[in-house]
CSV table of C-alpha atoms in Angstrom, one decimal:
chain,number,residue,atom,x,y,z
A,1,MET,CA,-28.5,72.4,15.0
A,2,ARG,CA,-27.2,73.5,18.3
A,3,ILE,CA,-23.5,74.3,18.4
A,4,PHE,CA,-21.5,75.1,21.8
A,5,VAL,CA,-18.5,77.5,21.5
A,6,ILE,CA,-16.0,77.3,24.5
A,7,ASP,CA,-13.2,79.8,24.6
A,8,ASP,CA,-12.0,82.1,27.5
A,9,SER,CA,-11.5,85.0,25.4
A,10,PRO,CA,-14.5,87.1,24.9
A,11,SER,CA,-13.2,88.6,21.4
A,12,VAL,CA,-12.6,85.0,20.0
A,13,VAL,CA,-16.0,83.9,21.2
A,14,ALA,CA,-17.8,86.8,19.5
A,15,LYS,CA,-15.8,86.1,16.3
A,16,LEU,CA,-16.7,82.3,16.3
A,17,CYS,CA,-20.2,83.2,17.1
A,18,GLN,CA,-20.7,85.8,14.5
A,19,ALA,CA,-19.2,83.4,11.8
A,20,VAL,CA,-21.4,80.4,13.1
A,21,GLU,CA,-24.6,82.3,13.4
A,22,ALA,CA,-24.5,83.0,9.8
A,23,ILE,CA,-25.1,79.4,9.3
A,24,ARG,CA,-28.7,78.8,8.5
A,25,GLY,CA,-30.7,76.6,11.0
A,26,SER,CA,-27.8,76.8,13.8
A,27,GLU,CA,-28.5,78.0,17.6
A,28,VAL,CA,-25.2,79.1,19.1
A,29,LEU,CA,-24.4,78.8,22.9
A,30,SER,CA,-21.3,80.4,24.1
A,31,PHE,CA,-19.2,79.6,27.2
A,32,LEU,CA,-16.1,81.4,28.7
A,33,GLN,CA,-15.8,78.7,31.3
A,34,PRO,CA,-15.3,75.1,30.1
A,35,ARG,CA,-17.1,73.7,33.1
A,36,GLU,CA,-20.2,75.6,32.6
A,37,ALA,CA,-20.4,74.3,29.2
A,38,LEU,CA,-20.1,70.6,30.6
A,39,LYS,CA,-22.7,71.2,33.0
A,40,ARG,CA,-25.1,72.0,30.2
A,41,LEU,CA,-24.4,69.0,28.1
A,42,ASP,CA,-27.1,66.8,29.9
A,43,ASP,CA,-30.0,69.2,29.4
A,44,GLN,CA,-28.9,71.0,26.2
A,45,THR,CA,-26.9,68.3,24.2
A,46,PRO,CA,-24.9,70.1,21.3
A,47,ASP,CA,-24.8,68.9,17.7
A,48,LEU,CA,-21.2,70.4,17.5
A,49,ILE,CA,-18.6,71.6,20.0
A,50,LEU,CA,-16.1,74.2,19.0
A,51,VAL,CA,-13.4,74.4,21.7
A,52,ASP,CA,-10.2,76.2,22.2
A,53,TYR,CA,-7.0,74.3,23.1
A,54,MET,CA,-5.5,76.8,25.6
A,55,MET,CA,-7.7,77.6,28.5
A,56,PRO,CA,-6.5,78.3,32.1
A,57,ASP,CA,-9.0,76.0,34.0
A,58,MET,CA,-9.3,73.2,31.5
A,59,ASN,CA,-7.7,72.6,28.2
A,60,GLY,CA,-9.4,71.6,25.0
A,61,ILE,CA,-8.4,68.1,25.2
A,62,GLU,CA,-9.5,67.6,28.7
A,63,VAL,CA,-13.1,69.0,27.6
A,64,ILE,CA,-13.1,66.6,24.6
A,65,THR,CA,-12.4,63.7,27.1
A,66,HIS,CA,-15.3,64.6,29.3
A,67,VAL,CA,-17.7,65.2,26.4
A,68,ARG,CA,-16.6,61.5,25.0
A,69,ARG,CA,-17.3,60.0,28.8
A,70,ASN,CA,-20.7,61.4,28.6
A,71,ALA,CA,-23.1,58.9,26.8
A,72,LEU,CA,-25.4,61.7,25.8
A,73,THR,CA,-22.5,63.2,23.9
A,74,ALA,CA,-20.0,60.3,23.3
A,75,HIS,CA,-20.7,60.8,19.5
A,76,VAL,CA,-20.9,64.5,19.3
A,77,PRO,CA,-18.3,66.1,16.8
A,78,ALA,CA,-15.7,68.3,18.2
A,79,ILE,CA,-13.5,70.8,16.5
A,80,MET,CA,-10.6,71.9,18.5
A,81,ILE,CA,-8.8,75.4,17.9
A,82,THR,CA,-5.5,75.9,18.7
A,83,SER,CA,-2.3,78.1,17.7
A,84,ARG,CA,0.1,75.3,18.7
A,85,LYS,CA,1.7,73.4,16.0
A,86,GLU,CA,3.2,70.4,18.1
A,87,THR,CA,2.3,67.1,16.6
A,88,ASP,CA,1.8,65.6,20.1
A,89,ILE,CA,-0.7,68.0,20.9
A,90,LYS,CA,-2.8,67.0,17.8
A,91,LEU,CA,-2.1,63.4,18.4
A,92,ALA,CA,-3.4,63.8,22.0
A,93,ALA,CA,-6.5,65.6,20.9
A,94,MET,CA,-7.2,62.8,18.3
A,95,GLN,CA,-6.9,60.1,21.0
A,96,ALA,CA,-9.4,62.3,23.2
A,97,GLY,CA,-11.7,62.2,20.1
A,98,ALA,CA,-11.6,65.5,18.4
A,99,THR,CA,-13.1,65.5,15.0
A,100,GLU,CA,-11.3,68.5,13.4
A,101,PHE,CA,-9.0,71.1,14.1
A,102,LEU,CA,-8.9,74.9,13.2
A,103,THR,CA,-5.4,76.8,13.5
A,104,LYS,CA,-5.4,80.3,14.8
A,105,PRO,CA,-5.8,82.9,13.4
A,106,ILE,CA,-9.0,81.8,12.4
A,107,ASP,CA,-9.9,81.9,8.5
A,108,GLU,CA,-13.9,82.5,8.8
A,109,THR,CA,-14.4,80.9,5.3
A,110,GLU,CA,-12.6,77.7,6.5
A,111,LEU,CA,-14.4,77.6,9.8
A,112,THR,CA,-17.8,78.0,8.1
A,113,ILE,CA,-17.1,75.3,5.6
A,114,ARG,CA,-16.0,73.0,8.2
A,115,VAL,CA,-18.9,73.6,10.4
A,116,ARG,CA,-21.3,73.2,7.4
A,117,ASN,CA,-19.6,70.1,6.6
A,118,ILE,CA,-20.2,68.6,9.9
A,119,LEU,CA,-23.6,69.8,10.6
A,120,SER,CA,-24.7,68.3,7.1
A,121,ILE,CA,-23.3,64.9,8.4
A,122,GLY,CA,-25.1,65.3,11.7
A,123,GLU,CA,-28.4,66.1,9.8
A,124,GLU,CA,-27.9,63.1,7.5
A,125,ARG,CA,-27.3,61.0,10.9
A,126,LEU,CA,-30.3,62.3,12.4
A,127,ALA,CA,-32.5,61.6,9.3
A,128,LEU,CA,-31.2,57.9,9.2
A,129,ALA,CA,-31.6,57.6,12.8
A,130,ALA,CA,-35.3,58.8,12.5
A,131,LYS,CA,-35.8,56.6,9.3
A,132,ALA,CA,-34.4,53.6,11.3
A,133,ALA,CA,-36.7,54.4,14.5
A,134,SER,CA,-39.5,54.5,11.9
A,135,LEU,CA,-38.6,51.2,10.2
A,136,GLN,CA,-38.3,49.9,13.8
A,137,ARG,CA,-41.7,50.8,14.7
A,138,ASP,CA,-43.2,49.3,11.6
A,139,PHE,CA,-41.4,46.1,12.3
A,140,ASP,CA,-42.4,46.0,16.0
A,141,ALA,CA,-46.1,46.5,14.8
A,142,ALA,CA,-45.6,43.8,12.1
A,143,MET,CA,-44.4,41.4,14.6
A,144,LYS,CA,-47.0,42.2,17.1
A,145,THR,CA,-49.4,41.2,14.5
A,146,VAL,CA,-47.5,38.0,13.5
A,147,GLU,CA,-47.5,37.2,17.2
A,148,ARG,CA,-51.4,37.8,17.4
A,149,HIS,CA,-52.0,35.3,14.5
A,150,GLU,CA,-49.4,32.8,15.7
A,151,GLU,CA,-51.0,32.9,19.1
A,152,GLU,CA,-54.6,32.4,17.8
A,153,ILE,CA,-53.5,29.5,15.6
A,154,ILE,CA,-51.9,27.8,18.5
A,155,TRP,CA,-54.9,28.1,20.7
A,156,ARG,CA,-57.5,26.9,18.2
A,157,LEU,CA,-55.1,23.9,17.3
A,158,SER,CA,-54.8,23.0,20.9
A,159,LYS,CA,-58.4,23.4,21.6
A,160,ALA,CA,-59.3,21.3,18.8
A,161,ILE,CA,-56.8,18.4,20.2
A,162,ALA,CA,-58.3,18.9,23.6
A,163,ALA,CA,-61.7,18.2,22.4
A,164,ARG,CA,-60.6,15.1,20.5
A,165,HIS,CA,-59.5,13.4,23.7
A,166,GLY,CA,-61.9,14.7,25.8
A,167,GLU,CA,-60.5,17.6,27.8
A,168,THR,CA,-61.8,21.2,27.7
A,169,ALA,CA,-60.2,24.6,26.7
A,170,ASP,CA,-60.3,25.4,30.6
A,171,HIS,CA,-57.7,22.8,31.1
A,172,LEU,CA,-55.4,24.2,28.4
A,173,ASP,CA,-56.0,27.8,30.0
A,174,ARG,CA,-55.2,26.7,33.3
A,175,VAL,CA,-52.3,24.6,32.3
A,176,ALA,CA,-50.8,27.7,30.5
A,177,ILE,CA,-51.3,30.3,33.1
A,178,VAL,CA,-49.9,28.0,35.9
A,179,ALA,CA,-46.9,27.3,33.8
A,180,ARG,CA,-46.4,31.1,33.1
A,181,MET,CA,-46.8,31.8,36.9
A,182,ILE,CA,-44.0,29.2,37.7
A,183,ALA,CA,-41.8,30.2,34.9
A,184,GLU,CA,-42.1,34.0,36.4
A,185,GLU,CA,-41.2,32.9,39.5
A,186,LEU,CA,-38.1,31.1,38.4
A,187,GLY,CA,-37.2,34.4,36.7
A,188,VAL,CA,-36.7,33.2,33.3
A,189,GLY,CA,-37.7,36.5,31.9
A,190,ALA,CA,-41.0,37.8,30.0
A,191,ARG,CA,-39.9,36.5,26.7
A,192,GLN,CA,-39.4,32.7,27.7
A,193,SER,CA,-42.2,33.0,29.8
A,194,ARG,CA,-44.5,33.9,26.9
A,195,MET,CA,-43.0,31.0,25.1
A,196,ILE,CA,-43.7,28.6,27.7
A,197,PHE,CA,-47.3,29.9,28.4
A,198,LEU,CA,-48.3,29.5,24.6
A,199,GLY,CA,-46.1,26.2,23.8
A,200,SER,CA,-47.7,24.4,26.8
A,201,ALA,CA,-51.0,24.7,24.8
A,202,LEU,CA,-49.5,22.1,22.5
A,203,HIS,CA,-48.0,19.8,25.2
A,204,ASP,CA,-50.6,16.9,24.1
A,205,VAL,CA,-50.5,17.5,20.4
A,206,GLY,CA,-49.0,14.1,20.0
A,207,LYS,CA,-52.5,12.6,21.0
A,208,ILE,CA,-53.8,13.2,17.3
A,209,GLY,CA,-51.7,10.1,16.5
A,210,LEU,CA,-53.5,7.7,19.0
A,211,PRO,CA,-56.5,5.6,18.2
A,212,ASP,CA,-60.1,6.6,19.3
A,213,ALA,CA,-60.3,3.7,21.4
A,214,ILE,CA,-57.7,4.6,23.6
A,215,LEU,CA,-58.6,8.3,23.9
A,216,SER,CA,-62.2,7.6,24.7
A,217,LYS,CA,-61.8,4.4,26.8
A,218,PRO,CA,-63.8,5.1,30.0
A,219,GLY,CA,-62.0,2.5,32.1
A,220,PRO,CA,-58.3,1.6,33.0
A,221,LEU,CA,-55.9,1.2,30.0
A,222,SER,CA,-54.2,-2.1,29.7
A,223,ALA,CA,-50.5,-2.5,29.6
A,224,GLU,CA,-50.3,-2.5,25.9
A,225,GLU,CA,-52.8,0.4,25.6
A,226,ARG,CA,-50.7,2.3,28.1
A,227,ARG,CA,-47.5,1.8,26.3
A,228,GLN,CA,-49.4,3.2,23.0
A,229,MET,CA,-50.6,6.2,25.0
A,230,GLN,CA,-47.0,7.0,26.2
A,231,ARG,CA,-46.1,7.4,22.4
A,232,HIS,CA,-47.9,10.6,22.2
A,233,ALA,CA,-44.8,12.4,23.7
A,234,GLU,CA,-42.8,10.8,20.7
A,235,PHE,CA,-45.6,11.8,18.1
A,236,GLY,CA,-46.1,15.5,19.7
A,237,SER,CA,-42.0,16.0,19.1
A,238,GLU,CA,-42.1,14.3,15.8
A,239,ILE,CA,-45.1,17.0,14.6
A,240,LEU,CA,-43.4,20.0,16.0
A,241,ASN,CA,-39.7,19.0,14.9
A,242,ASP,CA,-37.4,21.1,12.6
A,243,SER,CA,-39.4,24.4,13.2
A,244,SER,CA,-37.6,27.7,12.5
A,245,SER,CA,-40.0,29.1,15.1
A,246,GLU,CA,-38.5,29.8,18.5
A,247,LEU,CA,-42.2,29.4,19.9
A,248,ILE,CA,-42.7,26.1,18.2
A,249,GLN,CA,-39.2,24.8,19.2
A,250,THR,CA,-40.1,25.6,22.9
A,251,ALA,CA,-43.5,23.6,22.1
A,252,GLN,CA,-41.5,20.8,20.9
A,253,ARG,CA,-39.3,20.6,24.0
A,254,ILE,CA,-42.3,20.6,26.2
A,255,ALA,CA,-44.5,18.0,24.1
A,256,GLU,CA,-41.4,15.6,24.0
A,257,SER,CA,-40.3,15.6,27.7
A,258,HIS,CA,-43.5,16.8,29.8
A,259,HIS,CA,-43.8,13.1,31.1
A,260,GLU,CA,-40.1,12.8,31.9
A,261,LYS,CA,-39.5,12.7,35.7
A,262,TRP,CA,-36.7,14.2,37.9
A,263,ASP,CA,-35.7,11.0,39.1
A,264,GLY,CA,-35.5,9.4,35.4
A,265,THR,CA,-38.4,7.1,36.0
A,266,GLY,CA,-40.4,9.0,33.0
A,267,TYR,CA,-40.9,8.7,29.5
A,268,PRO,CA,-40.2,8.7,26.5
A,269,LYS,CA,-36.4,8.9,27.0
A,270,GLY,CA,-36.0,8.1,30.7
A,271,ILE,CA,-33.7,11.1,31.2
A,272,SER,CA,-33.3,13.0,34.6
A,273,GLY,CA,-32.6,16.2,36.5
A,274,SER,CA,-31.4,19.2,34.6
A,275,SER,CA,-31.2,17.0,31.5
A,276,ILE,CA,-35.1,17.5,31.2
A,277,PRO,CA,-35.6,20.9,29.2
A,278,LEU,CA,-36.8,23.6,31.8
A,279,GLU,CA,-40.0,24.3,29.9
A,280,ALA,CA,-40.8,20.6,30.2
A,281,ARG,CA,-40.4,20.6,34.1
A,282,ILE,CA,-42.5,23.7,34.2
A,283,VAL,CA,-45.4,22.3,32.2
A,284,ALA,CA,-45.0,18.8,33.8
A,285,ILE,CA,-46.4,20.4,37.2
A,286,ALA,CA,-49.0,22.6,35.6
A,287,ASP,CA,-50.4,19.6,33.7
A,288,VAL,CA,-50.4,17.1,36.5
A,289,PHE,CA,-51.9,19.6,39.1
A,290,ASP,CA,-54.8,20.5,36.6
A,291,ALA,CA,-55.3,16.7,35.7
A,292,LEU,CA,-55.5,15.7,39.4
A,293,CYS,CA,-58.1,18.7,40.1
A,294,SER,CA,-60.2,17.7,36.9
A,295,LYS,CA,-63.0,15.3,36.4
A,296,ARG,CA,-62.3,12.7,33.9
A,297,SER,CA,-64.3,9.8,32.6
A,298,TYR,CA,-61.8,7.4,34.0
A,299,LYS,CA,-61.2,9.4,37.5
A,300,PRO,CA,-62.8,11.7,40.0
A,301,ALA,CA,-61.4,15.1,40.8
A,302,TRP,CA,-59.5,15.8,43.6
A,303,PRO,CA,-59.8,18.5,46.0
A,304,ILE,CA,-57.4,21.5,45.5
A,305,ALA,CA,-55.7,20.9,48.9
A,306,GLU,CA,-54.9,17.2,48.1
A,307,ALA,CA,-53.8,18.0,44.8
A,308,PHE,CA,-51.2,20.5,46.2
A,309,ARG,CA,-49.9,18.2,48.8
A,310,GLU,CA,-49.2,15.7,45.8
A,311,ILE,CA,-47.2,18.1,44.1
A,312,VAL,CA,-45.2,19.0,47.2
A,313,ASN,CA,-44.7,15.2,47.9
A,314,SER,CA,-43.5,14.6,44.5
A,315,SER,CA,-40.7,17.3,44.6
A,316,GLY,CA,-37.5,15.5,43.8
A,317,THR,CA,-38.9,12.4,42.5
A,318,HIS,CA,-41.4,13.3,40.0
A,319,PHE,CA,-40.7,17.2,39.9
A,320,ASP,CA,-37.9,19.4,39.9
A,321,PRO,CA,-37.4,20.8,43.3
A,322,ALA,CA,-36.8,24.1,42.2
A,323,CYS,CA,-39.9,24.3,40.0
A,324,VAL,CA,-42.1,22.9,43.1
A,325,ALA,CA,-40.8,25.9,45.3
A,326,ALA,CA,-41.8,28.5,42.6
A,327,PHE,CA,-45.2,26.7,42.4
A,328,CYS,CA,-45.5,27.0,46.3
A,329,ARG,CA,-44.4,30.5,46.1
A,330,ARG,CA,-47.3,31.4,43.8
A,331,TRP,CA,-49.7,29.0,45.6
A,332,ALA,CA,-52.1,31.9,46.6
A,333,ASP,CA,-52.6,33.0,43.0
A,334,ILE,CA,-52.8,29.3,41.6
A,335,LYS,CA,-55.4,28.3,44.1
A,336,GLY,CA,-57.3,31.6,43.5
A,337,LEU,CA,-57.5,30.6,39.9
A,338,PHE,CA,-58.8,26.9,40.5
A,339,GLU,CA,-61.3,28.2,43.1
A,340,LEU,CA,-62.8,30.2,40.6
A,341,GLN,CA,-63.6,27.2,38.3
A,342,LEU,CA,-63.3,24.1,40.6
A,343,SER,CA,-65.1,25.3,44.0
A,344,ASP,CA,-62.5,24.1,46.4
A,345,GLY,CA,-62.2,26.2,49.3
A,346,ASP,CA,-60.0,24.1,51.7
A,347,PRO,CA,-57.1,26.4,52.7
A,348,VAL,CA,-53.3,24.8,52.5
A,349,THR,CA,-50.0,25.9,53.0
A,350,PRO,CA,-46.7,24.2,52.3
A,351,GLN,CA,-46.3,23.7,56.1
A,352,GLN,CA,-49.4,22.0,56.1
A,353,THR,CA,-48.6,19.3,53.6
A,354,SER,CA,-48.6,15.6,54.6
A,355,LYS,CA,-47.1,12.3,53.0
A,356,THR,CA,-50.6,10.8,53.1
A,357,ALA,CA,-52.1,12.3,49.8
A,358,PRO,CA,-54.1,9.5,48.0
A,359,THR,CA,-52.5,8.0,45.0
A,360,PHE,CA,-54.2,6.8,41.8
A,361,GLN,CA,-53.9,7.1,38.1
A,362,LEU,CA,-53.6,10.8,37.4
A,363,SER,CA,-54.5,10.6,33.8
A,364,ARG,CA,-53.8,8.6,30.7
A,365,GLY,CA,-50.9,10.7,29.8
A,366,SER,CA,-49.7,12.2,33.2
A,367,ALA,CA,-49.0,8.8,34.9
């Protein structure tokens, strides 16, 4: 345990050091100049400070005040040594953060007992801090294991759902990656970006509740079939509702609202603007863009450049303009991701978009 002894009297310093050095396990650093001691706080943080009150350059109360203002030493105990009896001095010292007082002439037995008691408390504090750090490491490791298992369960379930309604695992991967890119560009933070990345994988979980005849139908849906298809958003919300998991809560908001539109013409609730959860606004873009670029039994794949134009042209109607802007800022990364798998090399930038992109049914759920 490191102890600072601060006193302008060499004889007092010698006496204090002699008494304190006799305490096993202690290292004593002595200072005749208070400012020299304060300079050493950052690189040799003490476990205890003994400081005289009456010193010409800086008194003990001022020293303790500086110690308390330093984040590294704010909680270091300090014993002030003084021959003064005035109550106001002791009150000022207590207000500054003095832990104990010793009165001159110093009784070595009393000094040793007080120092040992304070060091003992410090050792217990360090032991508790070490135990807390160990428990935190164990907790973090356990949480990482839980998160890995959580991720695996979600991805396996989502891929099973995708296989049932004719989509591929690649679709889920791309939607998740694009959604995370948009989230990151919006500055939502690493934790929420991860939630959106994983929660997006369950955006169509409600399709479990739809008849196979609708999911596998190769041609256009009738008005009634289309109405039933749209119910997958409600089914998904019901499946994921009432969870205590923050991740599943995020997935529930996405499943329920990823077909809502910025202008209020979406489903299932017809909400608009910022009333639509941000996660759902983000995933809506990722889902529609991938649906446009992917071949389905009921439609051909769009070229990436045309799909990009459609997203931009739908800003303010179908999509949140801020999310579309974030999508555009990450376009180079998104385009590269899709070119790896879908082989469309037509370069396009936001400035090259036009209002002439073709329109037709995007997907059974995306329209």
